[in-house]
Each structure stands twice: as structure tokens, then as C-alpha cells.
Coordinates of C-alpha atoms (C1' of nucleotides) in Angstrom, one line a residue:
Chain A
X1 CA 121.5 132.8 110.8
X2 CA 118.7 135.4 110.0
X3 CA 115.6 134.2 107.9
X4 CA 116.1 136.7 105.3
X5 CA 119.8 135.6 105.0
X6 CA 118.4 132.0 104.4
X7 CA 115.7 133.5 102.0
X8 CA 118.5 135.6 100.2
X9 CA 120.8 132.5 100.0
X10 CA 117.9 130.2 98.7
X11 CA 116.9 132.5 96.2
X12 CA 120.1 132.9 94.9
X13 CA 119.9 129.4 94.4
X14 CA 116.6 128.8 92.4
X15 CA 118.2 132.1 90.1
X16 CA 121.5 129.4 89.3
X17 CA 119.4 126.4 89.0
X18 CA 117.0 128.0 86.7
X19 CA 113.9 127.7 89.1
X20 CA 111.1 130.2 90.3
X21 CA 111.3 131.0 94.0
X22 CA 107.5 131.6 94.0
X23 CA 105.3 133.6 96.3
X24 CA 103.8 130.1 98.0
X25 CA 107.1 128.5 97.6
X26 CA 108.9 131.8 99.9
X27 CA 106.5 131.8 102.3
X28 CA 106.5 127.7 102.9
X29 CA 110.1 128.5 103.0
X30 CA 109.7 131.1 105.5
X31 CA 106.9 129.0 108.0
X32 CA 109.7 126.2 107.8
X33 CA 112.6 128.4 108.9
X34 CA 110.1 129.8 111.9
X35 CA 110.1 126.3 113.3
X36 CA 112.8 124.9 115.5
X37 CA 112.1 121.6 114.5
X38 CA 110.3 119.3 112.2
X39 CA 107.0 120.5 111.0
X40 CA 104.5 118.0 109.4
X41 CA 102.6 119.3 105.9
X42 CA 99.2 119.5 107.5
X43 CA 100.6 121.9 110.3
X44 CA 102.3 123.9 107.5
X45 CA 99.2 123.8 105.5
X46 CA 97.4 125.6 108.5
X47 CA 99.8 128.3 109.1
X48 CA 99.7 128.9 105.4
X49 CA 96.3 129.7 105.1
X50 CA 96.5 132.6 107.1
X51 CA 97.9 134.2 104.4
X52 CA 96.7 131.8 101.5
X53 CA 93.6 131.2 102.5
X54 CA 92.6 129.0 98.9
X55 CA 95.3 126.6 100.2
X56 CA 94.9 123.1 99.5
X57 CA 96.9 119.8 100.3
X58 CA 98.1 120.2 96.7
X59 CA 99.6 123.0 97.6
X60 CA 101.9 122.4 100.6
X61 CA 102.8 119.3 99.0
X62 CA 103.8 121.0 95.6
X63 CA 106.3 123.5 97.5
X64 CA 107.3 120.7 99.8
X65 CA 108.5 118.8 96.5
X66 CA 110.0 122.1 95.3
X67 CA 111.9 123.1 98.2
X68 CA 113.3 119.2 98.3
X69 CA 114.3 118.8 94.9
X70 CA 116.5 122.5 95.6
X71 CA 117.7 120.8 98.3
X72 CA 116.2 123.3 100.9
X73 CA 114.9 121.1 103.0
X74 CA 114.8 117.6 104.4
X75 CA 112.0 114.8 105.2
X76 CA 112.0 113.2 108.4
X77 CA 110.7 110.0 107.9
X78 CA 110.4 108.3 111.4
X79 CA 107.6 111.5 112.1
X80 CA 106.7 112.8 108.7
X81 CA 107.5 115.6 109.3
X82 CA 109.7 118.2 107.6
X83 CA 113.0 120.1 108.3
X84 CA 115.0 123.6 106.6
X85 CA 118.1 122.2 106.1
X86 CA 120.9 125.5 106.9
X87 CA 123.5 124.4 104.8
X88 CA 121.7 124.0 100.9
X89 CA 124.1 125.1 98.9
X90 CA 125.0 121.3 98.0
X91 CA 123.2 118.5 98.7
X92 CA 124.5 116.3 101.3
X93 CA 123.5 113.0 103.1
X94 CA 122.6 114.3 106.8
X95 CA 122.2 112.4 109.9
X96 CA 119.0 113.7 112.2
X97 CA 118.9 113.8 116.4
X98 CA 115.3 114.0 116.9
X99 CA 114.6 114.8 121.0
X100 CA 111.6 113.0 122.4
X101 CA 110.4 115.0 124.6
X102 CA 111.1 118.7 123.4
X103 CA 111.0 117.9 119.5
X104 CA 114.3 119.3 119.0
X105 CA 115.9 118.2 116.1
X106 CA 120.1 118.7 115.8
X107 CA 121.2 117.6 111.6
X108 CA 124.1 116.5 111.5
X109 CA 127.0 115.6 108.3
X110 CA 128.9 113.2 109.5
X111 CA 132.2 112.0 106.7
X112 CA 133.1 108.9 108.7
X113 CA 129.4 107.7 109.4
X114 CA 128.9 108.3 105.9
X115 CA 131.7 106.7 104.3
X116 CA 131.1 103.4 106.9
X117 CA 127.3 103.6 105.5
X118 CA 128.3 103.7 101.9
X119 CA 131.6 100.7 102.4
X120 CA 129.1 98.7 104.3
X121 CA 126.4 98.8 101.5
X122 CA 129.2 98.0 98.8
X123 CA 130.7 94.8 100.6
X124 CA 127.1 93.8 99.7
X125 CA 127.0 95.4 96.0
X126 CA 124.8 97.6 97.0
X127 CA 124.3 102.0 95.5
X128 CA 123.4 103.9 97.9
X129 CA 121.5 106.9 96.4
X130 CA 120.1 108.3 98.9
X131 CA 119.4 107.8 103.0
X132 CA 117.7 108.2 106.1
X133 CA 119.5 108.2 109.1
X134 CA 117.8 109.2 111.9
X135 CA 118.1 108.7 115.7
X136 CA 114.9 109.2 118.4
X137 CA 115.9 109.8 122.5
X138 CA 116.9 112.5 123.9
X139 CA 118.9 115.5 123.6
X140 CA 121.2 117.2 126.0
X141 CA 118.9 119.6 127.5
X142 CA 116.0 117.9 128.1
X143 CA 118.5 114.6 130.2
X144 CA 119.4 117.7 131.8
X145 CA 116.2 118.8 132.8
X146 CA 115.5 114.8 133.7
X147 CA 118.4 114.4 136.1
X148 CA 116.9 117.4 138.1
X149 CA 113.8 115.9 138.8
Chain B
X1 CA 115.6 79.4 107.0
X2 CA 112.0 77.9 106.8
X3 CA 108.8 79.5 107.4
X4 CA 107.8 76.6 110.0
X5 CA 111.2 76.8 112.2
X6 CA 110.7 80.7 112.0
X7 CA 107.2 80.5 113.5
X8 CA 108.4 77.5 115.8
X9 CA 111.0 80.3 117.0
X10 CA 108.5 82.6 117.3
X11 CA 106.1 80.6 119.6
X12 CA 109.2 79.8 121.5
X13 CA 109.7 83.3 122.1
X14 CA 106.3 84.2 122.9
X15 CA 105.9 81.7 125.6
X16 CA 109.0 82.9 127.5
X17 CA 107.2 86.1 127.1
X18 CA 104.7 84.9 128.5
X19 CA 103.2 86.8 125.2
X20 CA 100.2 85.1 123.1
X21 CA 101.1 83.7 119.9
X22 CA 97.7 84.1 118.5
X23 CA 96.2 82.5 115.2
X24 CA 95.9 86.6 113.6
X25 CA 99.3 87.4 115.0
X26 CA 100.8 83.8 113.3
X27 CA 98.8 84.3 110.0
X28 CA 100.2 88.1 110.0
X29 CA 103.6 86.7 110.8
X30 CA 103.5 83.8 107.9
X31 CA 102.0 86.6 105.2
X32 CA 105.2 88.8 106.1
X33 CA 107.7 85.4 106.1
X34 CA 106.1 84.8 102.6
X35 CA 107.1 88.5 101.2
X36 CA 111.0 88.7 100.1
X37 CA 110.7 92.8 100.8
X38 CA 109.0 94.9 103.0
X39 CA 105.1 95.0 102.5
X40 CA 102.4 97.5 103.6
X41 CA 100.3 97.1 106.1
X42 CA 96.5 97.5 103.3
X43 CA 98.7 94.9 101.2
X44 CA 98.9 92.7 103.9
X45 CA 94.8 93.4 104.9
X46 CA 93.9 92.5 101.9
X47 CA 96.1 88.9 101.9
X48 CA 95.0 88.5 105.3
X49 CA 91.2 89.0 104.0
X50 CA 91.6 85.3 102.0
X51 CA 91.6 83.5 105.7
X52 CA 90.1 86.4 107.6
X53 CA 87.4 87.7 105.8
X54 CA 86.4 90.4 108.7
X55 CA 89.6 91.8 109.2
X56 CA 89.9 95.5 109.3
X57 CA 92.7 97.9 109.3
X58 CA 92.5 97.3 113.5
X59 CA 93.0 93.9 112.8
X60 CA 96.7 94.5 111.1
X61 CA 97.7 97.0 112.9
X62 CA 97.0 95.3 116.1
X63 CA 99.4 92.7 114.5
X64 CA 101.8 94.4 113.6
X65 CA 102.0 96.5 116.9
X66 CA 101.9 92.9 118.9
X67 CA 105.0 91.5 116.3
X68 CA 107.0 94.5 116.8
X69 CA 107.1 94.6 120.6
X70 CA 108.5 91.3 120.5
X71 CA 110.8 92.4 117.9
X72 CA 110.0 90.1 114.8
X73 CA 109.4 93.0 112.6
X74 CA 110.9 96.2 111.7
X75 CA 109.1 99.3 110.3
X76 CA 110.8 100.8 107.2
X77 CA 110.2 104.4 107.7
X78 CA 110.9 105.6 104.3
X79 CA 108.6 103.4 102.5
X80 CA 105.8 102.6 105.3
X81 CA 106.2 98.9 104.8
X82 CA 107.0 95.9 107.3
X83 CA 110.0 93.6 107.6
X84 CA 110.2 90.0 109.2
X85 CA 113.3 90.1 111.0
X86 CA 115.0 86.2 110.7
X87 CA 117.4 87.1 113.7
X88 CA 114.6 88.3 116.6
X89 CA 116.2 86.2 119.6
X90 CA 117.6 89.3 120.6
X91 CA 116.1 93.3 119.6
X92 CA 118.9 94.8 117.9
X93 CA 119.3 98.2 115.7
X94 CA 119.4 97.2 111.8
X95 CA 120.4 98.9 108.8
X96 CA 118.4 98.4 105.8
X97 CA 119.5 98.7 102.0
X98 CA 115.9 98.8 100.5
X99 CA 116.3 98.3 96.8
X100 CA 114.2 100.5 94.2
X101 CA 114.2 98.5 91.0
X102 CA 113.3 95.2 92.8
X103 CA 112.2 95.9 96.1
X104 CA 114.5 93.7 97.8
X105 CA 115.2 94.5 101.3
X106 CA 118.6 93.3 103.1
X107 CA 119.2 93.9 107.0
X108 CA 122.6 94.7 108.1
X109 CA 123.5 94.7 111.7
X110 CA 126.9 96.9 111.3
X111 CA 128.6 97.1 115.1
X112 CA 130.7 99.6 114.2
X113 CA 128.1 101.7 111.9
X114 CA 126.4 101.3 115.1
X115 CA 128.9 102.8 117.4
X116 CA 129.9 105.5 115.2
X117 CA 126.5 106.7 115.5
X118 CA 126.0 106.8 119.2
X119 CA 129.4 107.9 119.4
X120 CA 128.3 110.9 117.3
X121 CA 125.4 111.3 119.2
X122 CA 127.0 111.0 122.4
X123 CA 129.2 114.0 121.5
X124 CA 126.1 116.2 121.4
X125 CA 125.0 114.8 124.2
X126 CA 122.8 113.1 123.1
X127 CA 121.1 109.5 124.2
X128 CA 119.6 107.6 121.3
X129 CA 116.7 105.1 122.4
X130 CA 115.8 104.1 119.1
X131 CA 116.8 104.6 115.1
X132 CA 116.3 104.3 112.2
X133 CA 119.1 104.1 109.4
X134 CA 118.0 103.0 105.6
X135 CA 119.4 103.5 102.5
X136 CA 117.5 103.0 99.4
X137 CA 119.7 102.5 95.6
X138 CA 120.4 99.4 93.4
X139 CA 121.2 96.1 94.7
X140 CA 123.6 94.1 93.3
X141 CA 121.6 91.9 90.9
X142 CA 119.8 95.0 89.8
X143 CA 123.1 96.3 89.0
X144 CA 124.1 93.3 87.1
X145 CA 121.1 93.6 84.9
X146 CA 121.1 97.4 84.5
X147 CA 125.2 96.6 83.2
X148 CA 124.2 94.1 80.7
X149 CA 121.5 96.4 78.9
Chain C
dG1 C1' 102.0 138.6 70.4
dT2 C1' 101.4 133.9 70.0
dT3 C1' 103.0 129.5 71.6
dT4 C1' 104.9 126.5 75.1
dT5 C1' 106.0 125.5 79.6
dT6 C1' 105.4 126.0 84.5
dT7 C1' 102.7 126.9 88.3
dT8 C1' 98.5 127.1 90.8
dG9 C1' 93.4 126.0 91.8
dC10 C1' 90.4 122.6 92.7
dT11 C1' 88.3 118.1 93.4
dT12 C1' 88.8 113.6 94.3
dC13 C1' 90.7 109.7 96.0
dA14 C1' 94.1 106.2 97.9
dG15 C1' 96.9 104.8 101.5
dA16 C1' 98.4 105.0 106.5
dA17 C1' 97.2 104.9 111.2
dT18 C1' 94.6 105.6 115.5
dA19 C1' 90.5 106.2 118.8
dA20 C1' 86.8 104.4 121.3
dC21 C1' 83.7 101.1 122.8
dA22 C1' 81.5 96.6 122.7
dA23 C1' 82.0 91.7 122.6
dG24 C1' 84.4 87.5 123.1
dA25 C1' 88.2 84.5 124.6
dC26 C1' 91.4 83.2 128.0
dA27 C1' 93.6 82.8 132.5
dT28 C1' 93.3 83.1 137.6
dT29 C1' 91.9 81.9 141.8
dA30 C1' 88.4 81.4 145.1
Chain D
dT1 C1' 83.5 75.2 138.3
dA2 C1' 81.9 79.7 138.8
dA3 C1' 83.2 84.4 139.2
dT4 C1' 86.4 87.7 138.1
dG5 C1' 89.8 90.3 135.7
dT6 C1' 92.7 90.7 131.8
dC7 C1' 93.8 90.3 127.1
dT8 C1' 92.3 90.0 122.4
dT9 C1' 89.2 90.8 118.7
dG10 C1' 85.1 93.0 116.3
dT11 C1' 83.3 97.1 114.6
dT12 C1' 82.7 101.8 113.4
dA13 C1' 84.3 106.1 112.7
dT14 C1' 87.7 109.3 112.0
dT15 C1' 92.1 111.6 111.3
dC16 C1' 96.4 112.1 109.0
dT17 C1' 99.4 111.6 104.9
dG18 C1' 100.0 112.0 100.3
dA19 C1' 99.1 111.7 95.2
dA20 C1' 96.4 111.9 90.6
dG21 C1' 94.0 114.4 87.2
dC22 C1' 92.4 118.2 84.8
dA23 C1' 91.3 123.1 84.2
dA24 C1' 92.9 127.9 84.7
dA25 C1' 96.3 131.2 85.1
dA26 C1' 100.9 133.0 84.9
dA27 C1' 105.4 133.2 83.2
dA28 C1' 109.0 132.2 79.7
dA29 C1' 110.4 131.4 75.0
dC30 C1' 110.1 132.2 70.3

DNA sequence: GTTTTTTTGCTTCAGAATAACAAGACATTA
DNA sequence: TAATGTCTTGTTATTCTGAAGCAAAAAAAC
């Protein structure tokens, strides 16, 4: 999936919802999709001053609220860090695998997860409107790399 | 459960340990038994200031590292606040439905929430060490209320 | 073209967490 | 019990994360 496809898909987005894809907003949209995985907002801030110089904490945070509220993208709380989320085009619960030792980060939709989350949390009366569901260890490659050594 | 056989676990615990059970760490540990939700760690400071009158950030977070090694307490990631765990005779993965109208915090310990996750996981290869599964919403006497409005 | 709403600039501040080093308390064992 | 080593606390400073408030600018609506 190309970064302009994702720009081209978000955009069409913010046209439908009735919201302004802004200059700042873009290119915060653009240093997320350059990052494998989670980025934290100070991180982002620097990168963005290399072409926003004036940029504040105000401001990454401001397009970090935007670009949640579309849906774009997703807070990792264990790290705070943040994640593009590929798949906007409806909101949806995700599950996060957050390697360790390389930082990759695999999101994941999982229906019968979800569903045992949500049955769980009604045997108690409880709404769930919204969740974070994330797992730290390690992925694949890197136990890969481990049994090597 | 009590306060005193909660902290009579404790010491219990910490002795086989061979961990100290020290008069900060027990006054940290009775603030958190006294709060019916999760509370943050300057919240805590400052109610640890009334007894302590030279405690510092250090001081808490000190505690609160010390507390969570032996597995009394549980971080809630989405809300930065700390937990007393009433079941810590064995560490254990918990799921927490954090509720936003009253604060009220319940801990679940779903088995097969729990395997379906690593299950998941497992198909991606991946090995989870630790994680961290909230959901935040309306409890059920919030619900109650919010019904009779 | 004026008004209204949204976005951005800018400063300040609150809350969360760690680093580093000194000082004190406790346990060990000689 | 005195000396030693380890663990805990005191203290200061600093960094990171995030939000509040208000003015200025830009865009949308009328």
C-alpha cells in the first residue's frame, strides 16, 4: 500500500465527513505512514519541523486529535506512542502486537476476541465503548533471529 | 476483603520474597487499598504528603515500581493510574472495564479471553510476555442511573 | 463582503516519569 | 560487635507527555 494511495483514500475521507485535510494535518499523516511502527508525538513533532519549523506541542497534538477522531490512526497506550491504522475506512476495535526488541508493531481485527471482550463485559453490565488491547513480546522475526544466537 | 488481611497478605508475600515490606511501600499500598478506582501516581504524592511530608515524585514511584514487581498492583495504561490487585498470590494477566462516569474499575481474569489472545498471537508467531487489555464505557450502575433520567 | 466557524500560532502550565548521586538503614559475616 | 556490602530513601534536576487559553489568520457560510 503506497503512501499516496493512503493519502488519496484519507482525503477522500475528510471530503465525506465534512472535514479539512489540512497542510499540517497531510504531512503528520504522511511522517506517520513513513514509520513502521509506533511513533510518539514528540518524535513526530521533530520531524515536522523540518518543514514547519513554527511547530509547537499544540500542534502535533491538534493533528494527532484530528487524525483519531477520522479514525486514521490509533494510540498505543502501553508506549504512548502512535500508529496509521491501514484499514480507516470504518472505525474498528483493533488488537496491537507490539515486538520488544525491533518495535514492530502487527494490528490486528480480531471478530471472536472481540465479541468474547464485549460478552465478557456484559455478564458484568458493563458498555464497552471503546478498548485497548495490546500485547508486548516478541514477534516472529526477531525469536527468529534469538534462536540463532 | 479488609484492608488489614490485604496488607497481612502482603507482608506474607514479601517475606517469602524475601522482599521488604517497608513502612513507604505499606503506606503507598493502604492509600491504593483505600481508593475504589484506579488513582494517579501525583494523587497519591500528595495523600502520601499527610504522613510523609518529604516525599517526592521518587518517593511514589519507587513504590509503585517495588508493588508491581510483586504483583499487587496493575498499571492502567489508558488512564496512567494504579490498581490494588485483591488476588496477587499469584501474577496473572487481567482485563479491566474502567468506567468513565464513575471511575469504577473492575478486574476480570477471563481464561479463555486470555487464550484467544495468545492463540491469535501465536498464529503470527508471535510470543506475548506481557499485556495489556482495558475497556473503558458505562458500568452497570451508571447505566441504571443514566436509564432512569 | 461581512459574519461565523475552524484552524493555527503562541505561551504557559500541569501531569507523568526517570536519572543521578548522596545519605541512611539494614543484613551479613568475620 | 565492627566492618562490609546491599538495599532503601532523600534530594535535585530534568525530560517527556499532554492540555488550557487566548489571539491571529484562514476558510466557509450567509
Amino acid at each position: 500500500m503506497s503512501i499516496e494511495s493512503l493519502v488519496t483514500r484519507a482525503r477522500h475521507i475528510c471530503d465525506v465527513n465534512g472535514a479539512r485535510f489540512t497542510t499540517i494535518r497531510e504531512k503528520v499523516f504522511r511522517l506517520l505512514a513513513d514509520t513502521h511502527g509506533g511513533i510518539g508525538a514528540y518524535e513526530l513533532l521533530e520531524q515536522l519541523k523540518a518543514s514547519e519549523p513554527a511547530a509547537k506541542p499544540a500542534t502535533i497534538y491538534r493533528a494527532l486529535d484530528f487524525l483519531t477522531e477520522q479514525g486514521f490512526i490509533h494510540k498505543i497506550e502501553s508506549t504512548n506512542a502512535f500508529l496509521l491504522c491501514h484499514h480507516f475506512e470504518q472505525h474498528h476495535p483493533a488488537q496491537l502486537l507490539i515486538c520488544d526488541q525491533c518495535g514492530h508493531v502487527e494490528e490486528l481485527h480480531s471478530s471472536p476476541l472481540q465479541q468474547e471482550f464485549v460478552k465478557l463485559a456484559s455478564e458484568k453490565g458493563f458498555l464497552i465503548q471503546r478498548q485497548t488491547v495490546e500485547a508486548h513480546g516478541s514477534c516472529q522475526s526477531c525469536l527468529k533471529k534469538a534462536s540463532n544466537d
